[in-house]
Amino acid sequence: MKKQNNEKIQNDDIAAIGIGAMIVFIALILVAAVASAVIIQTGEKLQQNAQQTGSDTQQEISGKITVNSVFVWDDAASYLVYFETSPGSGILDETTIDYQLVCETAAGAYQYVSGDFTLATEFDGTGLTNNLEPGVSYSIVMAATSATDDCSATSSGINSLVTLWIHVESGGSTYESLSITDTTRGSSVI
């Protein structure tokens, strides 16, 4: 008698499900790796931008002048300015500090006068200083006239404005509006 072979080929569905699950699992790992790389790269970029912004802000604040008061010194030639370095500033070299006066004369002509802070003295008038130190008050008599332009109190006239800019090299700038209400010596303009 002959033996019959009852072998039938059966589809193995369980193995196909396992292979499909493994493919999905690998795809999820790849997507997670790409997503984490994007998140890490974005975080690093934001951190670099924050550091740069902080550094720029610190540099601007650490080199700035605070104007306390301004007076007419010579009604036809100058202003007396009392100032100090801004909080958080380091020692500033007065040769790196410049000022600009911008005005319109009573006749309507645009004027521009500039100079530097090399003649700055300590508030007590002990003499010229080499560097401006934090926490110390200083004064300077700023020339308001040049060979061609004049932003003095008398030239600008009563009820006029003179714009004062103070620039610190590699630092910040200070902006003040001088309001001329009286042109006599000692009159406060800020």
JSON list of C-alpha atoms in Angstrom, two decimals:
[
{"chain": "A", "resi": 1, "resn": "MET", "atom": "CA", "xyz": [0.00, 0.00, 0.00]},
{"chain": "A", "resi": 2, "resn": "LYS", "atom": "CA", "xyz": [1.06, 3.33, -0.88]},
{"chain": "A", "resi": 3, "resn": "LYS", "atom": "CA", "xyz": [1.29, 6.05, 1.61]},
{"chain": "A", "resi": 4, "resn": "GLN", "atom": "CA", "xyz": [-0.51, 9.26, 0.82]},
{"chain": "A", "resi": 5, "resn": "ASN", "atom": "CA", "xyz": [1.12, 12.51, 1.51]},
{"chain": "A", "resi": 6, "resn": "ASN", "atom": "CA", "xyz": [-1.40, 14.98, 2.86]},
{"chain": "A", "resi": 7, "resn": "GLU", "atom": "CA", "xyz": [0.79, 17.95, 2.90]},
{"chain": "A", "resi": 8, "resn": "LYS", "atom": "CA", "xyz": [-0.91, 21.11, 1.95]},
{"chain": "A", "resi": 9, "resn": "ILE", "atom": "CA", "xyz": [0.76, 24.46, 1.61]},
{"chain": "A", "resi": 10, "resn": "GLN", "atom": "CA", "xyz": [-0.68, 26.88, 4.08]},
{"chain": "A", "resi": 11, "resn": "ASN", "atom": "CA", "xyz": [-0.26, 30.62, 4.13]},
{"chain": "A", "resi": 12, "resn": "ASP", "atom": "CA", "xyz": [1.56, 31.72, 7.28]},
{"chain": "A", "resi": 13, "resn": "ASP", "atom": "CA", "xyz": [-0.29, 34.93, 8.17]},
{"chain": "A", "resi": 14, "resn": "ILE", "atom": "CA", "xyz": [1.38, 35.26, 11.55]},
{"chain": "A", "resi": 15, "resn": "ALA", "atom": "CA", "xyz": [4.83, 35.71, 10.04]},
{"chain": "A", "resi": 16, "resn": "ALA", "atom": "CA", "xyz": [3.54, 38.38, 7.61]},
{"chain": "A", "resi": 17, "resn": "ILE", "atom": "CA", "xyz": [2.02, 40.37, 10.50]},
{"chain": "A", "resi": 18, "resn": "GLY", "atom": "CA", "xyz": [5.34, 40.23, 12.39]},
{"chain": "A", "resi": 19, "resn": "ILE", "atom": "CA", "xyz": [7.32, 41.49, 9.39]},
{"chain": "A", "resi": 20, "resn": "GLY", "atom": "CA", "xyz": [4.83, 44.33, 8.85]},
{"chain": "A", "resi": 21, "resn": "ALA", "atom": "CA", "xyz": [5.04, 45.31, 12.53]},
{"chain": "A", "resi": 22, "resn": "MET", "atom": "CA", "xyz": [8.84, 45.30, 12.32]},
{"chain": "A", "resi": 23, "resn": "ILE", "atom": "CA", "xyz": [8.76, 47.61, 9.25]},
{"chain": "A", "resi": 24, "resn": "VAL", "atom": "CA", "xyz": [6.39, 50.03, 11.02]},
{"chain": "A", "resi": 25, "resn": "PHE", "atom": "CA", "xyz": [8.60, 49.97, 14.14]},
{"chain": "A", "resi": 26, "resn": "ILE", "atom": "CA", "xyz": [11.73, 50.81, 12.12]},
{"chain": "A", "resi": 27, "resn": "ALA", "atom": "CA", "xyz": [9.87, 53.60, 10.30]},
{"chain": "A", "resi": 28, "resn": "LEU", "atom": "CA", "xyz": [8.79, 55.09, 13.65]},
{"chain": "A", "resi": 29, "resn": "ILE", "atom": "CA", "xyz": [12.38, 55.00, 14.92]},
{"chain": "A", "resi": 30, "resn": "LEU", "atom": "CA", "xyz": [13.59, 56.78, 11.77]},
{"chain": "A", "resi": 31, "resn": "VAL", "atom": "CA", "xyz": [10.88, 59.48, 12.04]},
{"chain": "A", "resi": 32, "resn": "ALA", "atom": "CA", "xyz": [11.70, 59.98, 15.73]},
{"chain": "A", "resi": 33, "resn": "ALA", "atom": "CA", "xyz": [15.40, 60.33, 14.92]},
{"chain": "A", "resi": 34, "resn": "VAL", "atom": "CA", "xyz": [14.74, 62.94, 12.23]},
{"chain": "A", "resi": 35, "resn": "ALA", "atom": "CA", "xyz": [12.33, 64.86, 14.48]},
{"chain": "A", "resi": 36, "resn": "SER", "atom": "CA", "xyz": [14.79, 64.87, 17.39]},
{"chain": "A", "resi": 37, "resn": "ALA", "atom": "CA", "xyz": [17.60, 66.09, 15.11]},
{"chain": "A", "resi": 38, "resn": "VAL", "atom": "CA", "xyz": [15.39, 68.99, 13.93]},
{"chain": "A", "resi": 39, "resn": "ILE", "atom": "CA", "xyz": [14.45, 69.87, 17.52]},
{"chain": "A", "resi": 40, "resn": "ILE", "atom": "CA", "xyz": [18.08, 69.77, 18.69]},
{"chain": "A", "resi": 41, "resn": "GLN", "atom": "CA", "xyz": [19.25, 71.89, 15.74]},
{"chain": "A", "resi": 42, "resn": "THR", "atom": "CA", "xyz": [16.48, 74.46, 16.37]},
{"chain": "A", "resi": 43, "resn": "GLY", "atom": "CA", "xyz": [17.37, 74.60, 20.07]},
{"chain": "A", "resi": 44, "resn": "GLU", "atom": "CA", "xyz": [21.04, 75.20, 19.29]},
{"chain": "A", "resi": 45, "resn": "LYS", "atom": "CA", "xyz": [20.19, 77.99, 16.82]},
{"chain": "A", "resi": 46, "resn": "LEU", "atom": "CA", "xyz": [17.90, 79.71, 19.35]},
{"chain": "A", "resi": 47, "resn": "GLN", "atom": "CA", "xyz": [20.59, 79.45, 22.03]},
{"chain": "A", "resi": 48, "resn": "GLN", "atom": "CA", "xyz": [23.20, 81.00, 19.71]},
{"chain": "A", "resi": 49, "resn": "ASN", "atom": "CA", "xyz": [20.83, 83.86, 18.80]},
{"chain": "A", "resi": 50, "resn": "ALA", "atom": "CA", "xyz": [20.06, 84.50, 22.48]},
{"chain": "A", "resi": 51, "resn": "GLN", "atom": "CA", "xyz": [23.77, 84.62, 23.33]},
{"chain": "A", "resi": 52, "resn": "GLN", "atom": "CA", "xyz": [24.48, 87.05, 20.48]},
{"chain": "A", "resi": 53, "resn": "THR", "atom": "CA", "xyz": [21.58, 89.30, 21.47]},
{"chain": "A", "resi": 54, "resn": "GLY", "atom": "CA", "xyz": [22.70, 89.27, 25.10]},
{"chain": "A", "resi": 55, "resn": "SER", "atom": "CA", "xyz": [26.26, 90.10, 24.11]},
{"chain": "A", "resi": 56, "resn": "ASP", "atom": "CA", "xyz": [25.12, 92.97, 21.87]},
{"chain": "A", "resi": 57, "resn": "THR", "atom": "CA", "xyz": [22.85, 94.37, 24.59]},
{"chain": "A", "resi": 58, "resn": "GLN", "atom": "CA", "xyz": [25.57, 94.11, 27.23]},
{"chain": "A", "resi": 59, "resn": "GLN", "atom": "CA", "xyz": [28.03, 95.91, 24.96]},
{"chain": "A", "resi": 60, "resn": "GLU", "atom": "CA", "xyz": [25.55, 98.69, 24.22]},
{"chain": "A", "resi": 61, "resn": "ILE", "atom": "CA", "xyz": [24.58, 99.20, 27.86]},
{"chain": "A", "resi": 62, "resn": "SER", "atom": "CA", "xyz": [28.12, 98.87, 29.19]},
{"chain": "A", "resi": 63, "resn": "GLY", "atom": "CA", "xyz": [29.23, 101.84, 27.13]},
{"chain": "A", "resi": 64, "resn": "LYS", "atom": "CA", "xyz": [26.68, 104.59, 27.52]},
{"chain": "A", "resi": 65, "resn": "ILE", "atom": "CA", "xyz": [26.40, 108.05, 29.06]},
{"chain": "A", "resi": 66, "resn": "THR", "atom": "CA", "xyz": [23.56, 109.23, 31.31]},
{"chain": "A", "resi": 67, "resn": "VAL", "atom": "CA", "xyz": [22.91, 112.98, 31.16]},
{"chain": "A", "resi": 68, "resn": "ASN", "atom": "CA", "xyz": [21.86, 114.37, 34.55]},
{"chain": "A", "resi": 69, "resn": "SER", "atom": "CA", "xyz": [21.36, 118.03, 33.64]},
{"chain": "A", "resi": 70, "resn": "VAL", "atom": "CA", "xyz": [22.25, 120.63, 31.01]},
{"chain": "A", "resi": 71, "resn": "PHE", "atom": "CA", "xyz": [22.50, 124.40, 31.50]},
{"chain": "A", "resi": 72, "resn": "VAL", "atom": "CA", "xyz": [23.16, 127.38, 29.26]},
{"chain": "A", "resi": 73, "resn": "TRP", "atom": "CA", "xyz": [26.81, 128.17, 30.03]},
{"chain": "A", "resi": 74, "resn": "ASP", "atom": "CA", "xyz": [27.59, 130.90, 27.59]},
{"chain": "A", "resi": 75, "resn": "ASP", "atom": "CA", "xyz": [24.40, 131.95, 25.87]},
{"chain": "A", "resi": 76, "resn": "ALA", "atom": "CA", "xyz": [26.27, 132.58, 22.63]},
{"chain": "A", "resi": 77, "resn": "ALA", "atom": "CA", "xyz": [28.72, 129.70, 22.66]},
{"chain": "A", "resi": 78, "resn": "SER", "atom": "CA", "xyz": [28.25, 126.68, 24.98]},
{"chain": "A", "resi": 79, "resn": "TYR", "atom": "CA", "xyz": [26.27, 124.42, 27.32]},
{"chain": "A", "resi": 80, "resn": "LEU", "atom": "CA", "xyz": [27.34, 122.96, 30.67]},
{"chain": "A", "resi": 81, "resn": "VAL", "atom": "CA", "xyz": [26.50, 119.25, 30.91]},
{"chain": "A", "resi": 82, "resn": "TYR", "atom": "CA", "xyz": [26.54, 117.15, 34.08]},
{"chain": "A", "resi": 83, "resn": "PHE", "atom": "CA", "xyz": [26.72, 113.43, 33.33]},
{"chain": "A", "resi": 84, "resn": "GLU", "atom": "CA", "xyz": [27.92, 110.03, 34.46]},
{"chain": "A", "resi": 85, "resn": "THR", "atom": "CA", "xyz": [28.37, 106.63, 32.89]},
{"chain": "A", "resi": 86, "resn": "SER", "atom": "CA", "xyz": [25.23, 104.49, 32.78]},
{"chain": "A", "resi": 87, "resn": "PRO", "atom": "CA", "xyz": [24.72, 101.79, 35.42]},
{"chain": "A", "resi": 88, "resn": "GLY", "atom": "CA", "xyz": [26.62, 98.68, 34.43]},
{"chain": "A", "resi": 89, "resn": "SER", "atom": "CA", "xyz": [29.14, 100.61, 32.35]},
{"chain": "A", "resi": 90, "resn": "GLY", "atom": "CA", "xyz": [32.80, 99.91, 32.57]},
{"chain": "A", "resi": 91, "resn": "ILE", "atom": "CA", "xyz": [35.59, 102.47, 32.45]},
{"chain": "A", "resi": 92, "resn": "LEU", "atom": "CA", "xyz": [35.23, 104.59, 29.30]},
{"chain": "A", "resi": 93, "resn": "ASP", "atom": "CA", "xyz": [37.98, 106.44, 27.48]},
{"chain": "A", "resi": 94, "resn": "GLU", "atom": "CA", "xyz": [36.78, 110.02, 27.00]},
{"chain": "A", "resi": 95, "resn": "THR", "atom": "CA", "xyz": [38.54, 110.24, 23.63]},
{"chain": "A", "resi": 96, "resn": "THR", "atom": "CA", "xyz": [36.07, 107.63, 22.29]},
{"chain": "A", "resi": 97, "resn": "ILE", "atom": "CA", "xyz": [33.00, 109.69, 23.24]},
{"chain": "A", "resi": 98, "resn": "ASP", "atom": "CA", "xyz": [31.58, 112.26, 20.82]},
{"chain": "A", "resi": 99, "resn": "TYR", "atom": "CA", "xyz": [28.60, 114.59, 20.92]},
{"chain": "A", "resi": 100, "resn": "GLN", "atom": "CA", "xyz": [26.43, 116.13, 18.23]},
{"chain": "A", "resi": 101, "resn": "LEU", "atom": "CA", "xyz": [24.16, 119.14, 18.55]},
{"chain": "A", "resi": 102, "resn": "VAL", "atom": "CA", "xyz": [21.51, 119.53, 15.86]},
{"chain": "A", "resi": 103, "resn": "CYS", "atom": "CA", "xyz": [19.22, 122.56, 15.69]},
{"chain": "A", "resi": 104, "resn": "GLU", "atom": "CA", "xyz": [17.36, 125.01, 13.58]},
{"chain": "A", "resi": 105, "resn": "THR", "atom": "CA", "xyz": [18.20, 128.67, 14.03]},
{"chain": "A", "resi": 106, "resn": "ALA", "atom": "CA", "xyz": [15.56, 131.34, 14.58]},
{"chain": "A", "resi": 107, "resn": "ALA", "atom": "CA", "xyz": [16.05, 132.19, 10.90]},
{"chain": "A", "resi": 108, "resn": "GLY", "atom": "CA", "xyz": [15.17, 128.60, 9.93]},
{"chain": "A", "resi": 109, "resn": "ALA", "atom": "CA", "xyz": [18.65, 127.37, 8.97]},
{"chain": "A", "resi": 110, "resn": "TYR", "atom": "CA", "xyz": [19.64, 123.77, 9.83]},
{"chain": "A", "resi": 111, "resn": "GLN", "atom": "CA", "xyz": [22.79, 123.66, 12.00]},
{"chain": "A", "resi": 112, "resn": "TYR", "atom": "CA", "xyz": [25.12, 120.87, 13.14]},
{"chain": "A", "resi": 113, "resn": "VAL", "atom": "CA", "xyz": [27.92, 121.08, 15.74]},
{"chain": "A", "resi": 114, "resn": "SER", "atom": "CA", "xyz": [30.03, 118.20, 17.04]},
{"chain": "A", "resi": 115, "resn": "GLY", "atom": "CA", "xyz": [32.91, 117.60, 19.42]},
{"chain": "A", "resi": 116, "resn": "ASP", "atom": "CA", "xyz": [34.37, 115.09, 21.85]},
{"chain": "A", "resi": 117, "resn": "PHE", "atom": "CA", "xyz": [34.57, 114.61, 25.61]},
{"chain": "A", "resi": 118, "resn": "THR", "atom": "CA", "xyz": [38.32, 115.16, 26.05]},
{"chain": "A", "resi": 119, "resn": "LEU", "atom": "CA", "xyz": [37.66, 118.24, 28.22]},
{"chain": "A", "resi": 120, "resn": "ALA", "atom": "CA", "xyz": [35.46, 116.34, 30.70]},
{"chain": "A", "resi": 121, "resn": "THR", "atom": "CA", "xyz": [36.27, 116.96, 34.36]},
{"chain": "A", "resi": 122, "resn": "GLU", "atom": "CA", "xyz": [35.14, 115.38, 37.57]},
{"chain": "A", "resi": 123, "resn": "PHE", "atom": "CA", "xyz": [32.07, 117.08, 39.03]},
{"chain": "A", "resi": 124, "resn": "ASP", "atom": "CA", "xyz": [34.11, 118.64, 41.82]},
{"chain": "A", "resi": 125, "resn": "GLY", "atom": "CA", "xyz": [36.28, 120.37, 39.19]},
{"chain": "A", "resi": 126, "resn": "THR", "atom": "CA", "xyz": [39.54, 118.71, 40.24]},
{"chain": "A", "resi": 127, "resn": "GLY", "atom": "CA", "xyz": [40.78, 118.70, 36.66]},
{"chain": "A", "resi": 128, "resn": "LEU", "atom": "CA", "xyz": [40.74, 116.80, 33.43]},
{"chain": "A", "resi": 129, "resn": "THR", "atom": "CA", "xyz": [40.23, 113.07, 33.62]},
{"chain": "A", "resi": 130, "resn": "ASN", "atom": "CA", "xyz": [41.82, 110.32, 31.54]},
{"chain": "A", "resi": 131, "resn": "ASN", "atom": "CA", "xyz": [38.98, 107.83, 31.85]},
{"chain": "A", "resi": 132, "resn": "LEU", "atom": "CA", "xyz": [35.36, 108.01, 32.93]},
{"chain": "A", "resi": 133, "resn": "GLU", "atom": "CA", "xyz": [34.72, 105.64, 35.83]},
{"chain": "A", "resi": 134, "resn": "PRO", "atom": "CA", "xyz": [31.36, 104.23, 36.91]},
{"chain": "A", "resi": 135, "resn": "GLY", "atom": "CA", "xyz": [29.68, 105.93, 39.86]},
{"chain": "A", "resi": 136, "resn": "VAL", "atom": "CA", "xyz": [31.54, 109.25, 39.41]},
{"chain": "A", "resi": 137, "resn": "SER", "atom": "CA", "xyz": [29.80, 112.44, 38.27]},
{"chain": "A", "resi": 138, "resn": "TYR", "atom": "CA", "xyz": [31.45, 114.51, 35.57]},
{"chain": "A", "resi": 139, "resn": "SER", "atom": "CA", "xyz": [30.90, 117.80, 33.80]},
{"chain": "A", "resi": 140, "resn": "ILE", "atom": "CA", "xyz": [31.86, 119.21, 30.45]},
{"chain": "A", "resi": 141, "resn": "VAL", "atom": "CA", "xyz": [31.38, 122.55, 28.75]},
{"chain": "A", "resi": 142, "resn": "MET", "atom": "CA", "xyz": [30.22, 121.61, 25.25]},
{"chain": "A", "resi": 143, "resn": "ALA", "atom": "CA", "xyz": [30.95, 124.07, 22.50]},
{"chain": "A", "resi": 144, "resn": "ALA", "atom": "CA", "xyz": [27.72, 124.92, 20.69]},
{"chain": "A", "resi": 145, "resn": "THR", "atom": "CA", "xyz": [29.39, 126.70, 17.81]},
{"chain": "A", "resi": 146, "resn": "SER", "atom": "CA", "xyz": [31.73, 125.69, 15.04]},
{"chain": "A", "resi": 147, "resn": "ALA", "atom": "CA", "xyz": [33.39, 127.65, 12.25]},
{"chain": "A", "resi": 148, "resn": "THR", "atom": "CA", "xyz": [30.21, 127.46, 10.17]},
{"chain": "A", "resi": 149, "resn": "ASP", "atom": "CA", "xyz": [27.30, 126.41, 12.41]},
{"chain": "A", "resi": 150, "resn": "ASP", "atom": "CA", "xyz": [25.75, 127.66, 15.66]},
{"chain": "A", "resi": 151, "resn": "CYS", "atom": "CA", "xyz": [23.43, 125.73, 18.01]},
{"chain": "A", "resi": 152, "resn": "SER", "atom": "CA", "xyz": [23.85, 128.07, 20.96]},
{"chain": "A", "resi": 153, "resn": "ALA", "atom": "CA", "xyz": [20.87, 129.20, 23.01]},
{"chain": "A", "resi": 154, "resn": "THR", "atom": "CA", "xyz": [20.81, 132.68, 21.45]},
{"chain": "A", "resi": 155, "resn": "SER", "atom": "CA", "xyz": [21.11, 131.36, 17.90]},
{"chain": "A", "resi": 156, "resn": "SER", "atom": "CA", "xyz": [18.33, 128.79, 18.40]},
{"chain": "A", "resi": 157, "resn": "GLY", "atom": "CA", "xyz": [16.12, 131.26, 20.22]},
{"chain": "A", "resi": 158, "resn": "ILE", "atom": "CA", "xyz": [13.54, 130.98, 22.99]},
{"chain": "A", "resi": 159, "resn": "ASN", "atom": "CA", "xyz": [11.01, 128.11, 22.70]},
{"chain": "A", "resi": 160, "resn": "SER", "atom": "CA", "xyz": [13.28, 126.11, 20.41]},
{"chain": "A", "resi": 161, "resn": "LEU", "atom": "CA", "xyz": [14.72, 122.61, 20.64]},
{"chain": "A", "resi": 162, "resn": "VAL", "atom": "CA", "xyz": [18.31, 121.50, 20.25]},
{"chain": "A", "resi": 163, "resn": "THR", "atom": "CA", "xyz": [18.89, 117.78, 19.82]},
{"chain": "A", "resi": 164, "resn": "LEU", "atom": "CA", "xyz": [21.87, 116.34, 21.69]},
{"chain": "A", "resi": 165, "resn": "TRP", "atom": "CA", "xyz": [23.35, 112.98, 20.74]},
{"chain": "A", "resi": 166, "resn": "ILE", "atom": "CA", "xyz": [26.20, 111.41, 22.72]},
{"chain": "A", "resi": 167, "resn": "HIS", "atom": "CA", "xyz": [27.90, 108.45, 21.03]},
{"chain": "A", "resi": 168, "resn": "VAL", "atom": "CA", "xyz": [30.31, 106.03, 22.70]},
{"chain": "A", "resi": 169, "resn": "GLU", "atom": "CA", "xyz": [32.56, 104.17, 20.27]},
{"chain": "A", "resi": 170, "resn": "SER", "atom": "CA", "xyz": [31.66, 100.45, 20.35]},
{"chain": "A", "resi": 171, "resn": "GLY", "atom": "CA", "xyz": [28.89, 101.30, 22.81]},
{"chain": "A", "resi": 172, "resn": "GLY", "atom": "CA", "xyz": [25.53, 102.95, 22.98]},
{"chain": "A", "resi": 173, "resn": "SER", "atom": "CA", "xyz": [24.15, 106.35, 22.11]},
{"chain": "A", "resi": 174, "resn": "THR", "atom": "CA", "xyz": [22.25, 108.78, 24.31]},
{"chain": "A", "resi": 175, "resn": "TYR", "atom": "CA", "xyz": [19.57, 111.10, 22.95]},
{"chain": "A", "resi": 176, "resn": "GLU", "atom": "CA", "xyz": [18.33, 114.23, 24.72]},
{"chain": "A", "resi": 177, "resn": "SER", "atom": "CA", "xyz": [16.20, 117.20, 23.63]},
{"chain": "A", "resi": 178, "resn": "LEU", "atom": "CA", "xyz": [17.38, 120.53, 25.00]},
{"chain": "A", "resi": 179, "resn": "SER", "atom": "CA", "xyz": [14.40, 122.85, 25.42]},
{"chain": "A", "resi": 180, "resn": "ILE", "atom": "CA", "xyz": [15.50, 126.49, 25.26]},
{"chain": "A", "resi": 181, "resn": "THR", "atom": "CA", "xyz": [13.11, 128.54, 27.40]},
{"chain": "A", "resi": 182, "resn": "ASP", "atom": "CA", "xyz": [15.62, 131.14, 28.57]},
{"chain": "A", "resi": 183, "resn": "THR", "atom": "CA", "xyz": [18.92, 132.14, 26.96]},
{"chain": "A", "resi": 184, "resn": "THR", "atom": "CA", "xyz": [20.64, 133.56, 30.06]},
{"chain": "A", "resi": 185, "resn": "ARG", "atom": "CA", "xyz": [23.60, 131.82, 31.66]},
{"chain": "A", "resi": 186, "resn": "GLY", "atom": "CA", "xyz": [22.58, 129.13, 34.17]},
{"chain": "A", "resi": 187, "resn": "SER", "atom": "CA", "xyz": [19.17, 128.45, 32.63]},
{"chain": "A", "resi": 188, "resn": "SER", "atom": "CA", "xyz": [18.27, 124.78, 32.70]},
{"chain": "A", "resi": 189, "resn": "VAL", "atom": "CA", "xyz": [17.56, 123.24, 29.30]},
{"chain": "A", "resi": 190, "resn": "ILE", "atom": "CA", "xyz": [17.00, 119.66, 30.51]}
]
